[in-house]
């Protein structure tokens, strides 16, 4: 990539898309959740499935693995006082292996700002996510987390 070229981001989850991303992307973005086509809330992807995707992606990247940045889209940043309501909404759509531990879902941050900062650090270590995207609806609760990570 030359200085004049902006980095190329390719986002998705499927095998075909990850093959394209591994060949061309400077940043590979993972959604952490799959859309439901029947109007239901998102179907979240658990840590085991994310681990498997990361192994697959790293195999595809080969020698480029160290040069490609990995992104996770945070579907929701949930402060402690909103945890119960969020789990009521998302509970039926959580993977069964972490339904009682939603803090482990890569696409959710749940807890105090300090706990959320620690969750992001753990996800960087485990999955390699060095780039985080936050939806506008989660910007306010994300602010204190950003301050802690600086």
Coordinates of C-alpha atoms in Angstrom, one line a residue:
X1 CA 0.0 0.0 0.0
X2 CA 1.4 3.4 -0.9
X3 CA 0.9 6.5 1.3
X4 CA -1.8 7.8 -1.0
X5 CA -4.0 4.7 -0.7
X6 CA -6.5 4.5 2.2
X7 CA -6.5 1.2 4.1
X8 CA -9.1 -1.3 2.7
X9 CA -11.6 -2.7 5.2
X10 CA -13.5 -5.8 4.3
X11 CA -16.2 -6.9 6.8
X12 CA -18.0 -10.2 7.2
X13 CA -18.1 -13.7 8.6
X14 CA -18.4 -16.3 5.9
X15 CA -15.7 -18.4 4.3
X16 CA -15.9 -16.7 0.9
X17 CA -15.7 -13.2 2.3
X18 CA -12.8 -14.1 4.6
X19 CA -10.9 -15.5 1.7
X20 CA -11.3 -12.2 -0.2
X21 CA -10.4 -10.2 2.9
X22 CA -7.3 -12.4 3.5
X23 CA -6.1 -11.6 0.1
X24 CA -6.9 -7.9 -0.2
X25 CA -7.8 -6.2 3.1
X26 CA -5.7 -4.1 5.4
X27 CA -8.3 -4.4 8.1
X28 CA -10.7 -7.4 8.5
X29 CA -13.8 -6.5 10.4
X30 CA -16.0 -9.1 12.1
X31 CA -19.6 -8.4 13.1
X32 CA -19.8 -10.7 16.1
X33 CA -23.4 -11.3 15.3
X34 CA -25.5 -12.5 12.4
X35 CA -28.6 -10.7 11.2
X36 CA -31.9 -12.6 11.7
X37 CA -33.9 -12.4 8.6
X38 CA -37.3 -12.8 10.3
X39 CA -37.3 -9.5 12.2
X40 CA -35.8 -11.1 15.3
X41 CA -32.8 -9.4 17.1
X42 CA -29.3 -10.3 16.1
X43 CA -27.9 -13.8 16.7
X44 CA -24.7 -13.3 18.6
X45 CA -21.6 -15.4 17.9
X46 CA -19.9 -16.9 20.9
X47 CA -16.2 -17.0 21.8
X48 CA -15.8 -20.6 20.6
X49 CA -17.2 -19.8 17.1
X50 CA -15.0 -16.6 17.1
X51 CA -11.9 -18.6 18.0
X52 CA -12.7 -20.9 15.0
X53 CA -13.1 -18.0 12.6
X54 CA -9.8 -16.5 13.8
X55 CA -8.0 -19.7 13.2
X56 CA -9.5 -20.0 9.8
X57 CA -8.7 -16.3 9.0
X58 CA -5.1 -16.6 10.2
X59 CA -4.5 -19.6 8.1
X60 CA -5.8 -17.7 5.1
X61 CA -3.7 -14.7 5.9
X62 CA -0.5 -16.7 6.1
X63 CA 2.5 -14.4 6.0
X64 CA 0.1 -11.3 6.0
X65 CA -1.3 -12.2 9.5
X66 CA 1.0 -9.7 11.3
X67 CA 0.2 -6.9 8.8
X68 CA -3.6 -7.1 8.8
X69 CA -5.5 -5.4 11.6
X70 CA -8.5 -7.2 13.1
X71 CA -11.7 -5.3 14.0
X72 CA -14.8 -6.2 16.0
X73 CA -18.1 -4.4 15.7
X74 CA -19.5 -3.9 19.2
X75 CA -23.2 -4.4 18.8
X76 CA -24.0 -3.0 22.2
X77 CA -22.2 -1.4 25.1
X78 CA -24.3 -2.1 28.2
X79 CA -23.7 -0.3 31.5
X80 CA -24.6 -2.3 34.7
X81 CA -28.0 -0.6 35.2
X82 CA -29.1 -1.7 31.7
X83 CA -27.9 -5.3 31.9
X84 CA -31.2 -6.9 32.9
X85 CA -33.2 -5.2 30.2
X86 CA -30.6 -6.0 27.5
X87 CA -30.4 -9.7 28.5
X88 CA -34.2 -9.9 28.5
X89 CA -34.1 -8.6 24.9
X90 CA -31.0 -10.6 23.7
X91 CA -31.3 -13.7 26.0
X92 CA -33.0 -16.0 23.5
X93 CA -30.5 -15.0 20.8
X94 CA -27.3 -15.8 22.8
X95 CA -25.3 -18.9 22.1
X96 CA -26.1 -21.6 24.6
X97 CA -22.5 -22.1 25.8
X98 CA -22.4 -18.5 27.1
X99 CA -26.0 -17.7 27.7
X100 CA -25.3 -17.3 31.5
X101 CA -22.1 -15.4 30.8
X102 CA -22.9 -12.8 28.1
X103 CA -19.9 -10.7 29.2
X104 CA -17.9 -13.2 27.2
X105 CA -19.6 -12.4 23.9
X106 CA -17.1 -10.7 21.6
X107 CA -19.7 -8.2 20.2
X108 CA -21.1 -7.1 23.6
X109 CA -19.5 -5.0 26.4
X110 CA -21.3 -5.3 29.7
X111 CA -20.4 -3.9 33.1
X112 CA -18.7 -0.9 34.6
X113 CA -16.2 1.0 32.4
X114 CA -13.3 -0.7 34.2
X115 CA -14.8 -4.2 33.5
X116 CA -15.5 -3.2 29.9
X117 CA -11.9 -2.0 29.4
X118 CA -10.6 -5.3 30.8
X119 CA -13.0 -7.2 28.4
X120 CA -11.5 -5.4 25.4
X121 CA -8.0 -6.1 26.6
X122 CA -8.8 -9.8 27.0
X123 CA -10.4 -9.9 23.5
X124 CA -7.2 -8.3 22.0
X125 CA -5.2 -11.0 23.7
X126 CA -7.5 -13.9 22.8
X127 CA -8.7 -13.0 19.3
X128 CA -6.3 -10.3 18.2
X129 CA -8.8 -7.5 17.9
X130 CA -6.9 -4.2 17.9
X131 CA -9.6 -2.1 16.3
X132 CA -13.1 -1.7 17.7
X133 CA -16.1 -0.2 16.1
X134 CA -18.9 1.2 18.3
X135 CA -22.4 2.0 17.0
X136 CA -23.7 5.5 17.6
X137 CA -26.3 4.2 20.2
X138 CA -23.4 3.0 22.4
X139 CA -21.1 6.1 22.2
X140 CA -22.2 7.6 25.5
X141 CA -21.5 4.5 27.7
X142 CA -18.3 3.9 25.7
X143 CA -16.8 7.3 26.5
X144 CA -15.5 6.3 30.0
X145 CA -14.1 3.1 28.6
X146 CA -12.1 5.0 26.0
X147 CA -10.7 7.2 28.8
X148 CA -9.5 4.1 30.7
X149 CA -7.8 2.6 27.6
X150 CA -5.8 5.7 26.7

